[in-house]
mmCIF file of C-alpha atoms and ligand atoms in Angstrom:
data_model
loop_
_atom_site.group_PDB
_atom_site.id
_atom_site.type_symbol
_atom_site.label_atom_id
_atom_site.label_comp_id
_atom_site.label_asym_id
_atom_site.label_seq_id
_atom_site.Cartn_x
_atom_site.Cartn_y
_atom_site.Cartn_z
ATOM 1 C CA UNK A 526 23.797 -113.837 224.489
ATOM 2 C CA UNK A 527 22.346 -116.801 223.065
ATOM 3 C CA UNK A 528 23.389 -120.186 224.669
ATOM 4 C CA UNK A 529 26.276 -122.151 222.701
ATOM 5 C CA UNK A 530 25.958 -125.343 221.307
ATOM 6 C CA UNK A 531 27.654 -127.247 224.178
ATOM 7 C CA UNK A 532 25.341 -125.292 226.638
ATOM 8 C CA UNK A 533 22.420 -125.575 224.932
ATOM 9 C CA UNK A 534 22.776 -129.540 224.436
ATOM 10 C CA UNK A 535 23.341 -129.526 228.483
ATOM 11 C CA UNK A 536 20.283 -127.704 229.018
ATOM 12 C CA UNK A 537 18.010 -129.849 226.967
ATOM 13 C CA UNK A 538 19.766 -132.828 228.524
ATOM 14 C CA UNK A 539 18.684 -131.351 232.045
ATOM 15 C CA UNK A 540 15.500 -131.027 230.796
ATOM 16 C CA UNK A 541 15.163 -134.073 229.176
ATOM 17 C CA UNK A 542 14.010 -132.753 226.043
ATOM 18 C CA UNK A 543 14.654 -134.120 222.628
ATOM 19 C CA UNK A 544 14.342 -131.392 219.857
ATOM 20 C CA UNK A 545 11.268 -132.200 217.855
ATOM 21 C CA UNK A 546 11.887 -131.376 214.218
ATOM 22 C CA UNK A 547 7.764 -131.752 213.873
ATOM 23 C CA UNK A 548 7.954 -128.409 215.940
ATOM 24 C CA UNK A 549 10.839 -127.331 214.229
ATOM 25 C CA UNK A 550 12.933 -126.977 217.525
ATOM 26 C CA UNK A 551 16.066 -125.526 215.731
ATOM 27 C CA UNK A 552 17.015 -123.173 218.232
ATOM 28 C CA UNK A 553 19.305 -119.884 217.777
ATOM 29 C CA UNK A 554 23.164 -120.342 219.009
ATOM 30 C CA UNK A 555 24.306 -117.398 217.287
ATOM 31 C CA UNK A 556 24.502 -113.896 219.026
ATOM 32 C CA UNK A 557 25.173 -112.104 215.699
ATOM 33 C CA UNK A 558 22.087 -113.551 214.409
ATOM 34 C CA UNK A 559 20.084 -112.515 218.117
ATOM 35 C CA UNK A 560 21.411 -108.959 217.303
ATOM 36 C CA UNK A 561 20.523 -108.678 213.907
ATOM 37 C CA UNK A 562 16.622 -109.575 214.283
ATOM 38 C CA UNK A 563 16.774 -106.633 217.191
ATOM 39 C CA UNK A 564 18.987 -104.537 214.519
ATOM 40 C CA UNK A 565 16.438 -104.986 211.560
ATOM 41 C CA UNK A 566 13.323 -104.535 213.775
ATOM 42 C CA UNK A 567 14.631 -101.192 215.195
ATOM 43 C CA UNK A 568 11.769 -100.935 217.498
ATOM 44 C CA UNK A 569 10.505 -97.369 218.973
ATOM 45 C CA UNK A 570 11.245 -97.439 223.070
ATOM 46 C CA UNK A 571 9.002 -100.194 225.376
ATOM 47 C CA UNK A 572 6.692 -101.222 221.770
ATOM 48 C CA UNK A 573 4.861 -104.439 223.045
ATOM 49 C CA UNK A 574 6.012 -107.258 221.031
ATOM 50 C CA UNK A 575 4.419 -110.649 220.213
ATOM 51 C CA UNK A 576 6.651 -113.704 219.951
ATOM 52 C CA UNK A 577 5.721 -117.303 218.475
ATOM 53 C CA UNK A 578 7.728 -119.826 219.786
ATOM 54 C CA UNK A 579 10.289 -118.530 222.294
ATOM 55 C CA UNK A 580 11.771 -122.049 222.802
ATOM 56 C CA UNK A 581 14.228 -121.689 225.417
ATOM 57 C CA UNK A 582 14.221 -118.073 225.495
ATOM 58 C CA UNK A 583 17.038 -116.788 223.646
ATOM 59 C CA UNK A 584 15.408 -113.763 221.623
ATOM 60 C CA UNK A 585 12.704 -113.843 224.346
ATOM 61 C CA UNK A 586 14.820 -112.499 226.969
ATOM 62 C CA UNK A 587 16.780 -109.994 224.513
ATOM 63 C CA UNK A 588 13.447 -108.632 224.012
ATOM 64 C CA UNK A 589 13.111 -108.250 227.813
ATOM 65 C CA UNK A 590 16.192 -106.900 227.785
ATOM 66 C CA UNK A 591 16.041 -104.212 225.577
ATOM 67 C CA UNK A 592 12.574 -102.909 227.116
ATOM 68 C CA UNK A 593 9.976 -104.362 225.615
ATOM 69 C CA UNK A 594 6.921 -106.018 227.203
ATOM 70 C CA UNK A 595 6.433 -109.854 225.655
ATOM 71 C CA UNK A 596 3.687 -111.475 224.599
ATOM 72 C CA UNK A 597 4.874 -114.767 223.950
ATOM 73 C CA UNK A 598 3.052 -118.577 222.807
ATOM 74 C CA UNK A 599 4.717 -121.888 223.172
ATOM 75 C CA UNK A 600 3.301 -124.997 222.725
ATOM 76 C CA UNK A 601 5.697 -127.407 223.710
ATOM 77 C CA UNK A 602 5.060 -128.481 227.828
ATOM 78 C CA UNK A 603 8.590 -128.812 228.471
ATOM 79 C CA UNK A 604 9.862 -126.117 226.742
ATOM 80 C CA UNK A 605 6.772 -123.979 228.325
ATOM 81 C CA UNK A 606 8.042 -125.086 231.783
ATOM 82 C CA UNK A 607 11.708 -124.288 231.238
ATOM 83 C CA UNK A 608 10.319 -120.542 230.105
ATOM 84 C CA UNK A 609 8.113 -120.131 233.430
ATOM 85 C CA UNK A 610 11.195 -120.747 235.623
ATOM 86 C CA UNK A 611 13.986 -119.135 233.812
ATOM 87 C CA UNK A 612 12.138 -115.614 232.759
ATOM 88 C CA UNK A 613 9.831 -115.878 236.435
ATOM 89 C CA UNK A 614 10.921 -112.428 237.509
ATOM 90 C CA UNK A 615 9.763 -110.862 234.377
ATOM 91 C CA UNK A 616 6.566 -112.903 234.138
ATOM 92 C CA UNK A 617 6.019 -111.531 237.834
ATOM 93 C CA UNK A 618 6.452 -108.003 236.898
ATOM 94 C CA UNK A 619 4.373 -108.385 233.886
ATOM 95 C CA UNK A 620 6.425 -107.423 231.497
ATOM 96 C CA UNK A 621 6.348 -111.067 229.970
ATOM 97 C CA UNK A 622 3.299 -112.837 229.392
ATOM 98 C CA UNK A 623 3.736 -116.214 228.683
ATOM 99 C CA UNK A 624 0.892 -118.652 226.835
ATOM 100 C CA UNK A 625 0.853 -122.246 226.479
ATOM 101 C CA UNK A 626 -0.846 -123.232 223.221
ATOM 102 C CA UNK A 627 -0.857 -122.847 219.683
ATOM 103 C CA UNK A 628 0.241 -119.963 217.850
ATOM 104 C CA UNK A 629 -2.297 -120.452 214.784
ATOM 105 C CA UNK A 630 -5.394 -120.574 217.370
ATOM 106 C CA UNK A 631 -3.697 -117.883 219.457
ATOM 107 C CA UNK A 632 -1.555 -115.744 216.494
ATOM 108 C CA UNK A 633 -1.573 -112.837 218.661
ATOM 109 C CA UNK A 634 -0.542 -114.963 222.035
ATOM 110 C CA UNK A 635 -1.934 -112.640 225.258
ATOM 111 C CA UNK A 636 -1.823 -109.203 223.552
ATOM 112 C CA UNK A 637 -4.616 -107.227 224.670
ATOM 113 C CA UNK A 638 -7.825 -106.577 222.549
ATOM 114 C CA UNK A 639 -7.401 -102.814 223.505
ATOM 115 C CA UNK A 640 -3.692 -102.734 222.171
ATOM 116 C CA UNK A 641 -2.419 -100.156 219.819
ATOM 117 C CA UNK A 642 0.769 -100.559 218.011
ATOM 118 C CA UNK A 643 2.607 -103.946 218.709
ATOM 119 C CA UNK A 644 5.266 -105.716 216.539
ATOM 120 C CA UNK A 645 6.131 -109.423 215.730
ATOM 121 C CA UNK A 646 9.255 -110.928 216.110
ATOM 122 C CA UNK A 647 10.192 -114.510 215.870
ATOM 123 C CA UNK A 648 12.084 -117.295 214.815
ATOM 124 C CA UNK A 649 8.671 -119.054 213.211
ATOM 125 C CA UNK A 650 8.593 -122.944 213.363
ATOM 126 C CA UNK A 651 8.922 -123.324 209.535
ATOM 127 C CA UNK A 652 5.341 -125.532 209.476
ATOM 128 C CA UNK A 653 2.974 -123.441 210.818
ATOM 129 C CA UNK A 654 4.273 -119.948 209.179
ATOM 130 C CA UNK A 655 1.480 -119.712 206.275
ATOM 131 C CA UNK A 656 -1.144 -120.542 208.621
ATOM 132 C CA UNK A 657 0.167 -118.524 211.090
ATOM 133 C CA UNK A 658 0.379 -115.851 208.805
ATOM 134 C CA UNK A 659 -3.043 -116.138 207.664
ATOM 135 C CA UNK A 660 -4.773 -116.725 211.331
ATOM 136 C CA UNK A 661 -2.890 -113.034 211.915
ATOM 137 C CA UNK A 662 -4.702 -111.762 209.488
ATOM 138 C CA UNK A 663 -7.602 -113.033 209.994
ATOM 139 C CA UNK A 664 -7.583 -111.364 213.643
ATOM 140 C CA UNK A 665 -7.745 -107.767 211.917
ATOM 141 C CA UNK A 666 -5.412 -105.903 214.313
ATOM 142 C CA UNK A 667 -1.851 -106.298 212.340
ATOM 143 C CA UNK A 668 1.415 -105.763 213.827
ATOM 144 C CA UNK A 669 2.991 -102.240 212.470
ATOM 145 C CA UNK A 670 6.350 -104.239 211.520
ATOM 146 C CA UNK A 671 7.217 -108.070 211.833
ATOM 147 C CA UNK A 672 10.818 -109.423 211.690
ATOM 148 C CA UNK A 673 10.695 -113.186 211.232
ATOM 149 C CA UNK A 674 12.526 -116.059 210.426
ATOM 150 C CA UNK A 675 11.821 -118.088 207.838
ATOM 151 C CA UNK A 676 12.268 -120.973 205.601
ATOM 152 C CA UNK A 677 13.835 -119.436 202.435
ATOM 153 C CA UNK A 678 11.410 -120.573 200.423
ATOM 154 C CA UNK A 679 8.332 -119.924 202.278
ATOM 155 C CA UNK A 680 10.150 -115.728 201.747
ATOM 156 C CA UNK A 681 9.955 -115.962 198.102
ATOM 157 C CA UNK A 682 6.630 -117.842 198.074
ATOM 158 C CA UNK A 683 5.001 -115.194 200.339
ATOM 159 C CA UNK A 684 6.559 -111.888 198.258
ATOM 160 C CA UNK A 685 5.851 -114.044 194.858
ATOM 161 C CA UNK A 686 5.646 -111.495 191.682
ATOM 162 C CA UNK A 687 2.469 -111.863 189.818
ATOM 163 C CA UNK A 688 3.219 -114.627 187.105
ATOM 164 C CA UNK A 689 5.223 -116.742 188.874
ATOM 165 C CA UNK A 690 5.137 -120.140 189.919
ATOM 166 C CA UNK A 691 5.135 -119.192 193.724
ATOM 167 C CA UNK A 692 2.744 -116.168 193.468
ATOM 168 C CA UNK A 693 -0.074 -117.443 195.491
ATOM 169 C CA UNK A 694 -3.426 -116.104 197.764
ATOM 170 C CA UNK A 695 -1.291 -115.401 200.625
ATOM 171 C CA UNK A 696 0.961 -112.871 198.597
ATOM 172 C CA UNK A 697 -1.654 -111.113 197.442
ATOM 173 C CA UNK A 698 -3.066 -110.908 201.223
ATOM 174 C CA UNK A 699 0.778 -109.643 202.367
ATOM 175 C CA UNK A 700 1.004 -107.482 199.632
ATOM 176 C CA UNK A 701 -2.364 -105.650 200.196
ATOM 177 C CA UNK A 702 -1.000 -105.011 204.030
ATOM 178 C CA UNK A 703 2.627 -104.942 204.397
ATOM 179 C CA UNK A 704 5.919 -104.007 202.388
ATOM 180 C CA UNK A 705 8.514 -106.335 202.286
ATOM 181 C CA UNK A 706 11.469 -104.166 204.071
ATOM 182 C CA UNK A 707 14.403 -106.757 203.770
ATOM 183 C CA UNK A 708 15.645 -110.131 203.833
ATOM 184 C CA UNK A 709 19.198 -111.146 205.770
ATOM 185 C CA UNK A 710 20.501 -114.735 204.534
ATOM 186 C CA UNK A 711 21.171 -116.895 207.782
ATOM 187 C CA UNK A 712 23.238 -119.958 207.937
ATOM 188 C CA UNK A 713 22.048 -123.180 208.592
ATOM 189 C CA UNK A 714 24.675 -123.544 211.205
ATOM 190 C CA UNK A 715 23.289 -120.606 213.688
ATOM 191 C CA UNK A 716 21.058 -123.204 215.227
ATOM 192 C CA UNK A 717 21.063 -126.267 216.677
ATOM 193 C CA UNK A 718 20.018 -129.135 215.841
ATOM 194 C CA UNK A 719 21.386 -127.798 212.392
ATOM 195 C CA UNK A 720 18.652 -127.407 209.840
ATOM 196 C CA UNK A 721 18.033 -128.950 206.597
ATOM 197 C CA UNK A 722 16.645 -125.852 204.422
ATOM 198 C CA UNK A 723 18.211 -122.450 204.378
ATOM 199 C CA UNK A 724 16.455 -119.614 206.487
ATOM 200 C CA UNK A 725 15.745 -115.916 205.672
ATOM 201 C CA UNK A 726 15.287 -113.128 208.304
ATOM 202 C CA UNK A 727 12.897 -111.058 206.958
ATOM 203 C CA UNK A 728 11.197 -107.448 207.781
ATOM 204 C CA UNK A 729 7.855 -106.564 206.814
ATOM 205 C CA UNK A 730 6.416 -103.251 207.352
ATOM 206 C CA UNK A 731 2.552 -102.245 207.379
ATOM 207 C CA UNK A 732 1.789 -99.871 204.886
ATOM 208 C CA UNK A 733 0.487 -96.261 205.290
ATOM 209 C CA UNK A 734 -2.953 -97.698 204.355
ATOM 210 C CA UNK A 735 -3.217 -101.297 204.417
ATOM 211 C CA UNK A 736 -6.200 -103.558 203.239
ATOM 212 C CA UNK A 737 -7.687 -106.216 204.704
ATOM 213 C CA UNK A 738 -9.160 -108.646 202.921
ATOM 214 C CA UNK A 739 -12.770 -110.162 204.650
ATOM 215 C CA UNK A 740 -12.906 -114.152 205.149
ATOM 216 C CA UNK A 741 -15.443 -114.669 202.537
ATOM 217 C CA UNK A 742 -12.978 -112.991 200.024
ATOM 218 C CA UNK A 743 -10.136 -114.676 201.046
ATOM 219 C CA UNK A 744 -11.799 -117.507 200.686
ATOM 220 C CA UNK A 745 -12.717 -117.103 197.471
ATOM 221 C CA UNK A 746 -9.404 -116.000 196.546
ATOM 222 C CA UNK A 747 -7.683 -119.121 197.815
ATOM 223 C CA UNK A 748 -10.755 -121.325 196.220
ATOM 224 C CA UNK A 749 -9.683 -119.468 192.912
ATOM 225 C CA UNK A 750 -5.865 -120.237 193.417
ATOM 226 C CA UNK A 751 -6.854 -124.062 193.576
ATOM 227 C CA UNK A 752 -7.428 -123.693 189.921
ATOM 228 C CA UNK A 753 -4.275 -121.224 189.133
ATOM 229 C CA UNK A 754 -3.869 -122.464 186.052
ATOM 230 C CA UNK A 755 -7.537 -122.448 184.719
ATOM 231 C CA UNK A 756 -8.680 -119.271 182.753
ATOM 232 C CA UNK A 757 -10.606 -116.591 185.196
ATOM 233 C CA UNK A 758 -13.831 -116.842 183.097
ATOM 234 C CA UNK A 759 -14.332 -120.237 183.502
ATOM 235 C CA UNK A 760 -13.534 -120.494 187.060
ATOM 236 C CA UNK A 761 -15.946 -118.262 187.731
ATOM 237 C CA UNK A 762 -18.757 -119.906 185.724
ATOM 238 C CA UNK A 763 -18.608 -122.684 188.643
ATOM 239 C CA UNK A 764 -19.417 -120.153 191.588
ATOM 240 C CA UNK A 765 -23.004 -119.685 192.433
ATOM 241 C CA UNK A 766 -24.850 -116.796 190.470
ATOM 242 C CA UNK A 767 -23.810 -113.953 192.856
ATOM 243 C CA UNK A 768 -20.339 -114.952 193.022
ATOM 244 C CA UNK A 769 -19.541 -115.762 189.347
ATOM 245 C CA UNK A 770 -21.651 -111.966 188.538
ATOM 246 C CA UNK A 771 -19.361 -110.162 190.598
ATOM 247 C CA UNK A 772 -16.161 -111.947 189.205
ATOM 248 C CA UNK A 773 -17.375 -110.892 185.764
ATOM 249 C CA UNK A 774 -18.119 -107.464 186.831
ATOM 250 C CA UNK A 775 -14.377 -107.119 188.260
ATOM 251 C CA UNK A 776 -12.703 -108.277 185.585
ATOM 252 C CA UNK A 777 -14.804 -105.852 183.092
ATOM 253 C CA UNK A 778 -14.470 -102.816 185.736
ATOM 254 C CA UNK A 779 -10.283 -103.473 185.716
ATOM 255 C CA UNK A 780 -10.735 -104.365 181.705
ATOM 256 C CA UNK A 781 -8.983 -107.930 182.551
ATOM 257 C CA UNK A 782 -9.550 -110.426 179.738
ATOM 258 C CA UNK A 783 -11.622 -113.674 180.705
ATOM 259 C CA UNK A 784 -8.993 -115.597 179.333
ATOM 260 C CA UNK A 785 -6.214 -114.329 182.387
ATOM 261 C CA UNK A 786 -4.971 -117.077 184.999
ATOM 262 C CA UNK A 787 -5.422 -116.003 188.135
ATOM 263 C CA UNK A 788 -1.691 -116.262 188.721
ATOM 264 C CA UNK A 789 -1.420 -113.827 186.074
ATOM 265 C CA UNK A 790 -3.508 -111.046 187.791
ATOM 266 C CA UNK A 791 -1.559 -108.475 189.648
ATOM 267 C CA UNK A 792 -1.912 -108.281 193.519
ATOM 268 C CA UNK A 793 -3.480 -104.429 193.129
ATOM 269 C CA UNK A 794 -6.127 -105.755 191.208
ATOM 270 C CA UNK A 795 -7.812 -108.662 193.476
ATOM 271 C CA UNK A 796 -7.934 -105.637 195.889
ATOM 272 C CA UNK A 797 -11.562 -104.621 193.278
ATOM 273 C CA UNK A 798 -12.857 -108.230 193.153
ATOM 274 C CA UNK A 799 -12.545 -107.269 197.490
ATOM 275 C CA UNK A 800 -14.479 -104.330 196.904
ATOM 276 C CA UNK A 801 -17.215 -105.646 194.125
ATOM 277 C CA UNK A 802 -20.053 -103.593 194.740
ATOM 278 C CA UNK A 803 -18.601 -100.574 196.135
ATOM 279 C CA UNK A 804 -18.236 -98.646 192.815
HETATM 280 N N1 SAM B 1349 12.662 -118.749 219.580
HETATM 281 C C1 SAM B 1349 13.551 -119.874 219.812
HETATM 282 C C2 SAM B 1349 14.902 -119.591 219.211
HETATM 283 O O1 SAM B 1349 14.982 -118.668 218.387
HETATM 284 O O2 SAM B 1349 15.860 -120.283 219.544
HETATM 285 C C3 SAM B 1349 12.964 -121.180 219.254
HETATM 286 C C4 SAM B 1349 12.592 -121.142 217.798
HETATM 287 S S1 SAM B 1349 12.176 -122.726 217.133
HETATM 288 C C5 SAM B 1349 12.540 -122.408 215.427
HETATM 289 C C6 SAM B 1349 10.396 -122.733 217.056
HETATM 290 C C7 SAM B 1349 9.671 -122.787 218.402
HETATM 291 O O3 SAM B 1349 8.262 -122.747 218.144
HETATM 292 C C8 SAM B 1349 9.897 -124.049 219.217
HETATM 293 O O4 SAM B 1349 10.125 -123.678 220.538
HETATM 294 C C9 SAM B 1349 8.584 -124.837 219.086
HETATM 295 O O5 SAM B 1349 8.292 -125.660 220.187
HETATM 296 C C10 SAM B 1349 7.574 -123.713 218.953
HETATM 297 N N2 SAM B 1349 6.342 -124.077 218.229
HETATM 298 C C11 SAM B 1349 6.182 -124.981 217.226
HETATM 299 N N3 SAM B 1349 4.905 -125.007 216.795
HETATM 300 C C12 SAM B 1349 4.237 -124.084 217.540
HETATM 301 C C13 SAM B 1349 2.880 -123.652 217.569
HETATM 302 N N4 SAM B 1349 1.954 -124.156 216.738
HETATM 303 N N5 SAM B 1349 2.534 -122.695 218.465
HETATM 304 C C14 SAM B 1349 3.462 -122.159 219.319
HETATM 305 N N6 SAM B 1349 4.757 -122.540 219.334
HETATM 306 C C15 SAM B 1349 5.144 -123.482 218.456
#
């Protein structure tokens, strides 16, 4: 069980740690809520699981718990200190490894190179999710299913439909990779200090074939997103020669009209300016 309020107060006050909202140290008091991110995840027996920002250890040791090996990256000192004491005998049988540093220069913590199937599951700090998100996918090995938490908002920005005001690059990476399984509302008052946004728990699944987009196209992706609201054609008519040719041949292979804005391309489609060249 997670600790309460009152106990979780008196352990920060022991440790003589002030929650940093910079961090976003809003930590989990609710066992429903614990439950329910092991519920939705519905992990097969002893899968290795990564987890950003265990905090004080609350899903962390439910993980543990329930069979899993951790793979876990905090960067907060204190908090990292608290974890090496109060989860030592698992850290000394291995089954938790515990990092000190930063999730978005570390976004798979200690996993091995060599692993095979591993899942995410975390309470994100709301500020580094995108880039988190992205530095994951950068890495090329992705996580068969992830179960986060996450800032409302940052939800319906990331599964954005096509021609909305939220659709962005990093929905059409996630949407090229993953399926969006299901979302679970959570109050504001499971964690302490209490929030000031609304938070989702959300499950993403990889799908049975799932693209990756290379840095130099996500690059240009998110370059072209700068502009959303610009028309295609013209956007593309400020990229050097090779560039703006192979926009032009995308959009004429997929019989897109010059005139689109790129937030009015469907995710599906980017997947050919990806692939320009290969037929
Ligand atoms: N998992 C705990 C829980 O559910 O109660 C804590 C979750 S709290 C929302 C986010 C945690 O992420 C905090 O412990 C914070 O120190 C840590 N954190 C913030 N930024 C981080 C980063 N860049 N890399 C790793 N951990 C980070």
């Amino acid at each position: 069980m997670p600790l309460t309020p009152s106990e979780t107060t008196r352990l920060l006050g022991e440790l003589g740690h002030y929650p940093k909202k910079k961090l976003g140290q809003n930590f989990l008091i609710d066992g429903n809520i614990v439950e329910k991110s092991i519920d939705m995840a519905d992990l097969p027996a002893g899968m290795p699981v990564v987890e950003i920002g265990p905090g004080l250890g609350t899903l962390t040791r439910k993980l543990l718990e329930g069979g899993h090996e951790v793979h876990a990256v905090e960067i907060d000192k204190t908090l990292f200190g608290n974890l090496e004491s109060s989860l030592e005998s698992y850290t000394e049988n291995k089954r938790l490894t515990l990092t000190h540093g930063d999730a978005v220069k570390l976004p798979t913590a200690s996993l091995p190179k060599e692993q095979g199937d591993y899942a995410v599951v975390a309470n994100l700090p709301y500020a580094i999710s995108s880039a988190w998100l992205e530095s994951l996918l950068a890495t090329e090995r992705l996580p068969v299913r992830m179960v986060l938490m996450l800032q409302r908002e940052a939800v319906d920005r990331m599964w954005a439909k096509c021609g909305t005001k939220s659709y962005s690059a990093l929905s059409i990476f996630l949407h090229a990779a993953f399926r969006h399984h299901k979302s679970h509302l959570v109050s504001r008052r499971c964690f302490h200090p209490v929030p000031s946004v609304d938070s989702v728990l959300a499950r993403m699944d990889i799908l049975p074939n799932p693209f990756l987009f290379s840095a130099p196209d996500r690059a240009l992706i998110r370059r072209i997103f700068t502009q959303r609201r610009k028309q295609i054609g013209s956007i593309a008519r400020q990229e050097d020669d090779a560039t703006r040719s192979g926009i032009l041949d995308w959009l004429e292979r997929k019989e897109l009209a010059q005139t689109l804005r790129p937030e009015q391309i469907e995710p599906e489609a980017w997947l050919g300016l990806a692939m320009r060249g290969s037929g």
